[in-house]
Amino acid sequence: MGGSKLRRYGSTGRTRTMCLEALGVVKVATAEQIRRLMCPGTKDAATVRGGLKDLEVEKLVISPGNAVRVNAEGIRITEKLWTLTPAGLDAAAVVLDRPAREMGGTAKAAAASGAKHARAVTDVLAAFLQTPPEPTSPVARTNQFTPAAPPAPADPPPVRPEGLGPLAAWSTEAVLPTGGTFLAPARGSLRADMVFASPGHEAVPLLFVEVDNGTEGPPIVADKIARYKRFFARRVSAGTGTGREVPLWRTVWPDSPRDGHPPVALVFTKDVGPKAMQARMREVGSLSREHWRGQWEADGYASEGVKPDGYRDYTGTVPLLATTLHLLAAHGPHGPVWWRYGHKTWQSLTDALDNPDDRRAYAVRDEARRQARQAEAERNRHEREEQRRALEAAKWTCPTCRRSVYPEDGLTPGGECAPCLSYRRRTAEAVPEQQPSTGGGLFGRRRRT
């Protein structure tokens, strides 16, 4: 990213466009955050800082406040916070190809107060995007005494995990009216810290993100999930004259392909240690259980003594995921960094958004059982057919009645059939036994003595 002599601070048009695009989404950030968000391959934030200063000259950005951070060496660093002016919002709307009415405010007040939460949101967005660092060309340094030396070869940029982007698919501080309108939300409505909306995206076409920096207790975080559910459940007329209603969120964002409402991801940014983090995540899940846990529906077809199968109905529930900024930055949004409430292990984004115990999964199991029953019936039919063929092959003709005889106990192969044998036995039993004759009249002849 070479400089330009056309601007006081030497920025290029590309650099200024990057700054407008970044601030158009996150509203407030430091130069270093914009560097990590948009061009992590640059050595430092000098390039971004030059672009911001040139935009400041053009009255498109201002720096109404400062932020303090601690670097990797433990040194506290004070940095300028940058935000857009009203004219800058219009310019960013052109860069992002969004209607100006959807750009929101300038976040000037947040920047003036240090914008702690807004900076956390920007850090989370950078972890989601995982912008690939582009290699930069080293510049040869010369002076009048030393000839130009060939620049040292640039180190290859580090490989980063796959991100969830592009930046233009993200928005921040999205109004979610539980009552009223998007422009005039009712009391009790909320603002989503971040929204990813990309129709047709394979992994997740729509994702709402809440950034938790530890300043709110678990009951407040759980209450946000309840308000998300109320917003998702709100319906409005489809406007087709048929009286049909559609969810309000579908009038703004793409449909979700899974059962239940669109997913909500909690990203915990404060490093409080593994045990404290697990305790906080568990408490949030326990307090919001009724909003993310589906209703179990048993099929009632199990035999006695066998646990019936069934499925969870996720209609009207909020798929709730959680992770930490550390895991998200290290492994990216597609890594095994997500804890889906109701699941039993850390998973990738795709697996975490799946419902392995829903009606769809039950239908797969039920179809498997149906196919197993069908296969068993086919095996039984085949066995019967084999037995029939074996009997046909072993049969013989009764020599007495000429009927076909099949093997069975008590029959001699090639001999008479059972009816003929039975008839023969009955006939033999009916004939009286003949006594041998002794002669001599009625009493026989007397033996002479």
XYZ file of N, CA and C in Angstrom, residues 290-395:
318
model
N -35.457 -22.334 29.124
C -36.779 -22.432 28.497
C -36.800 -21.834 27.094
N -35.813 -21.001 26.777
C -35.804 -20.334 25.474
C -35.042 -21.114 24.414
N -34.121 -22.001 24.812
C -33.344 -22.739 23.819
C -33.616 -24.244 23.818
N -34.214 -24.771 24.870
C -34.418 -26.222 24.946
C -35.741 -26.606 24.288
N -35.696 -27.556 23.360
C -36.899 -27.981 22.673
C -37.765 -28.899 23.522
N -38.995 -29.110 23.078
C -39.941 -29.981 23.771
C -39.807 -31.417 23.260
N -39.600 -32.379 24.199
C -39.442 -33.770 23.793
C -40.784 -34.379 23.425
N -40.849 -35.019 22.275
C -42.059 -35.680 21.787
C -41.741 -37.157 21.580
N -42.304 -38.035 22.443
C -42.070 -39.478 22.319
C -43.032 -40.065 21.292
N -42.563 -41.089 20.547
C -43.427 -41.646 19.498
C -44.436 -42.651 20.051
N -44.181 -43.260 21.235
C -45.155 -44.153 21.847
C -45.266 -45.507 21.208
N -44.311 -45.885 20.350
C -44.409 -47.170 19.651
C -43.467 -48.223 20.213
N -42.755 -47.925 21.268
C -41.775 -48.871 21.801
C -42.479 -50.028 22.496
N -41.843 -51.192 22.428
C -42.389 -52.352 23.117
C -42.151 -52.231 24.616
N -42.797 -53.079 25.386
C -42.716 -52.999 26.843
C -41.273 -53.202 27.319
N -40.847 -52.324 28.213
C -39.504 -52.424 28.756
C -38.452 -51.721 27.920
N -38.825 -51.127 26.780
C -37.883 -50.433 25.908
C -38.209 -48.943 25.918
N -37.183 -48.114 26.073
C -37.389 -46.672 26.093
C -37.881 -46.195 24.742
N -38.998 -45.479 24.706
C -39.537 -45.037 23.407
C -38.626 -44.011 22.740
N -38.576 -44.062 21.437
C -37.819 -43.065 20.673
C -38.698 -41.825 20.510
N -38.108 -40.783 19.991
C -38.848 -39.550 19.777
C -37.925 -38.467 19.258
N -38.321 -37.217 19.409
C -37.531 -36.098 18.905
C -37.851 -34.853 19.724
N -36.983 -33.864 19.591
C -37.228 -32.580 20.222
C -37.792 -31.616 19.190
N -38.862 -30.984 19.568
C -39.489 -29.986 18.710
C -38.888 -28.627 19.055
N -38.109 -28.079 18.124
C -37.432 -26.807 18.362
C -38.209 -25.611 17.837
N -39.450 -25.835 17.464
C -40.277 -24.723 17.001
C -40.390 -23.679 18.106
N -40.092 -22.449 17.771
C -40.223 -21.370 18.747
C -39.073 -21.241 19.714
N -37.975 -21.993 19.506
C -36.822 -21.889 20.397
C -35.698 -21.101 19.718
N -34.749 -20.639 20.529
C -33.605 -19.870 20.025
C -32.363 -20.757 20.097
N -31.785 -21.164 18.971
C -30.521 -21.909 19.020
C -29.440 -21.014 19.636
N -28.925 -21.410 20.794
C -27.997 -20.559 21.547
C -26.615 -21.196 21.586
N -25.612 -20.436 21.110
C -24.230 -20.885 21.071
C -23.380 -19.962 21.936
N -22.222 -20.465 22.349
C -21.317 -19.651 23.153
C -19.879 -19.998 22.816
N -18.994 -19.000 22.917
C -17.566 -19.204 22.755
C -16.853 -18.053 23.445
N -15.528 -18.060 23.393
C -14.741 -16.970 23.952
C -13.984 -16.283 22.825
N -13.623 -15.033 23.038
C -12.857 -14.297 22.033
C -11.514 -14.979 21.778
N -10.913 -15.524 22.832
C -9.625 -16.192 22.672
C -9.738 -17.390 21.720
N -10.749 -18.238 21.914
C -10.936 -19.390 21.039
C -11.282 -18.962 19.622
N -12.129 -17.962 19.501
C -12.576 -17.502 18.192
C -11.409 -16.925 17.396
N -10.559 -16.133 18.058
C -9.416 -15.541 17.370
C -8.392 -16.605 16.982
N -8.221 -17.620 17.829
C -7.201 -18.635 17.578
C -7.607 -19.628 16.496
N -8.875 -20.020 16.463
C -9.306 -21.102 15.573
C -10.308 -20.665 14.512
N -10.799 -19.435 14.575
C -11.762 -18.975 13.588
C -13.165 -19.479 13.865
N -14.159 -18.883 13.204
C -15.553 -19.251 13.491
C -15.947 -20.646 13.035
N -15.138 -21.276 12.171
C -15.486 -22.621 11.707
C -14.743 -23.704 12.478
N -13.907 -23.311 13.424
C -13.189 -24.284 14.232
C -14.069 -24.847 15.330
N -13.550 -25.814 16.096
C -14.341 -26.438 17.180
C -14.377 -25.544 18.412
N -14.974 -24.376 18.272
C -14.943 -23.374 19.339
C -16.321 -23.095 19.924
N -17.356 -23.787 19.450
C -18.725 -23.430 19.835
C -19.302 -24.450 20.807
N -19.903 -23.909 21.868
C -20.674 -24.730 22.805
C -22.148 -24.436 22.556
N -22.837 -25.402 21.958
C -24.274 -25.248 21.707
C -25.008 -25.741 22.942
N -25.792 -24.863 23.551
C -26.560 -25.264 24.723
C -27.524 -26.385 24.337
N -27.440 -27.491 25.095
C -28.204 -28.688 24.769
C -27.354 -29.765 24.129
N -26.157 -29.416 23.623
C -25.223 -30.396 23.090
C -24.213 -30.767 24.174
N -23.323 -31.710 23.862
C -22.469 -32.275 24.903
C -20.985 -32.028 24.706
N -20.593 -31.294 23.660
C -19.170 -31.100 23.419
C -18.961 -29.842 22.596
N -17.693 -29.395 22.507
C -17.344 -28.266 21.652
C -17.402 -28.713 20.203
N -17.946 -27.861 19.339
C -18.202 -28.268 17.958
C -17.851 -27.150 16.986
N -17.777 -27.526 15.714
C -17.663 -26.535 14.651
C -18.995 -25.809 14.515
N -18.997 -24.722 13.772
C -20.221 -23.936 13.619
C -21.328 -24.756 12.969
N -20.989 -25.491 11.937
C -22.002 -26.299 11.237
C -22.607 -27.350 12.157
N -21.754 -28.065 12.890
C -22.253 -29.100 13.798
C -23.039 -28.503 14.958
N -22.593 -27.356 15.454
C -23.281 -26.727 16.576
C -24.675 -26.259 16.175
N -24.843 -25.855 14.935
C -26.150 -25.379 14.483
C -27.087 -26.527 14.108
N -26.548 -27.728 14.021
C -27.380 -28.874 13.678
C -28.181 -29.317 14.904
N -29.327 -29.950 14.654
C -30.161 -30.494 15.723
C -30.242 -32.013 15.539
N -29.283 -32.754 16.113
C -29.272 -34.196 15.873
C -30.440 -34.942 16.497
N -31.197 -34.290 17.373
C -32.334 -34.967 18.004
C -33.671 -34.353 17.604
N -33.715 -33.673 16.446
C -34.968 -33.049 16.037
C -35.806 -34.003 15.190
N -36.916 -33.494 14.665
C -37.841 -34.324 13.879
C -37.147 -34.910 12.648
N -36.269 -34.117 12.044
C -35.553 -34.586 10.864
C -34.688 -35.793 11.206
N -33.950 -35.689 12.324
C -33.105 -36.804 12.736
C -33.954 -38.018 13.129
N -35.088 -37.761 13.799
C -35.987 -38.861 14.158
C -36.519 -39.543 12.894
N -36.852 -38.761 11.882
C -37.349 -39.334 10.632
C -36.295 -40.236 9.994
N -35.025 -39.840 10.113
C -33.948 -40.683 9.578
C -33.896 -42.012 10.337
N -33.980 -41.921 11.673
C -33.963 -43.150 12.470
C -35.194 -43.999 12.194
N -36.352 -43.343 12.068
C -37.587 -44.082 11.814
C -37.533 -44.770 10.459
N -36.958 -44.088 9.482
C -36.804 -44.696 8.161
C -35.843 -45.878 8.233
N -34.788 -45.744 9.053
C -33.852 -46.865 9.221
C -34.558 -48.059 9.854
N -35.417 -47.772 10.849
C -36.170 -48.865 11.471
C -37.135 -49.497 10.474
N -37.779 -48.683 9.652
C -38.699 -49.211 8.647
C -37.962 -50.097 7.657
N -36.781 -49.655 7.243
C -36.003 -50.461 6.312
C -35.527 -51.747 6.969
N -35.193 -51.671 8.289
C -34.782 -52.885 9.005
C -35.937 -53.877 9.075
N -37.150 -53.359 9.371
C -38.325 -54.252 9.402
C -38.584 -54.855 8.031
N -38.436 -54.037 7.019
C -38.650 -54.532 5.664
C -37.609 -55.586 5.296
N -36.355 -55.343 5.701
C -35.302 -56.320 5.423
C -35.557 -57.617 6.182
N -36.037 -57.520 7.440
C -36.355 -58.713 8.219
C -37.501 -59.494 7.583
N -38.509 -58.774 7.128
C -39.627 -59.452 6.455
C -39.163 -60.130 5.175
N -38.234 -59.460 4.480
C -37.718 -60.057 3.244
C -36.886 -61.301 3.550
N -36.101 -61.250 4.645
C -35.344 -62.436 5.033
C -36.274 -63.592 5.385
N -37.347 -63.269 6.152
C -38.307 -64.317 6.515
C -38.977 -64.905 5.281
N -39.332 -64.040 4.341
C -39.963 -64.534 3.106
C -39.001 -65.413 2.334
N -37.720 -64.991 2.298
C -36.720 -65.786 1.577
C -36.528 -67.146 2.244
N -36.501 -67.165 3.597
C -36.351 -68.433 4.311
C -37.533 -69.355 4.037
N -38.741 -68.772 4.053
C -39.916 -69.604 3.763
C -39.867 -70.161 2.347
N -39.390 -69.340 1.420
C -39.299 -69.790 0.037
C -38.268 -70.901 -0.107
N -37.156 -70.772 0.629
C -36.145 -71.825 0.596
C -36.696 -73.122 1.188
N -37.436 -72.993 2.283
C -38.040 -74.178 2.879
C -39.031 -74.828 1.936
N -39.797 -73.996 1.253
C -40.776 -74.551 0.308
C -40.087 -75.283 -0.829
N -38.981 -74.662 -1.351
C -38.261 -75.331 -2.439
C -37.629 -76.643 -1.955
N -37.132 -76.633 -0.705
C -36.539 -77.857 -0.158
C -37.589 -78.962 -0.020
N -38.797 -78.593 0.424
C -39.880 -79.576 0.544
C -40.298 -80.112 -0.813
N -40.369 -79.218 -1.791
C -40.754 -79.655 -3.130
C -39.729 -80.621 -3.691
N -38.448 -80.328 -3.382
C -37.402 -81.206 -3.916
C -37.400 -82.569 -3.236
N -37.875 -82.625 -1.986
C -37.817 -83.883 -1.218
C -39.110 -84.694 -1.291
N -40.127 -84.201 -1.946
C -41.409 -84.924 -1.944
C -41.330 -86.167 -2.837
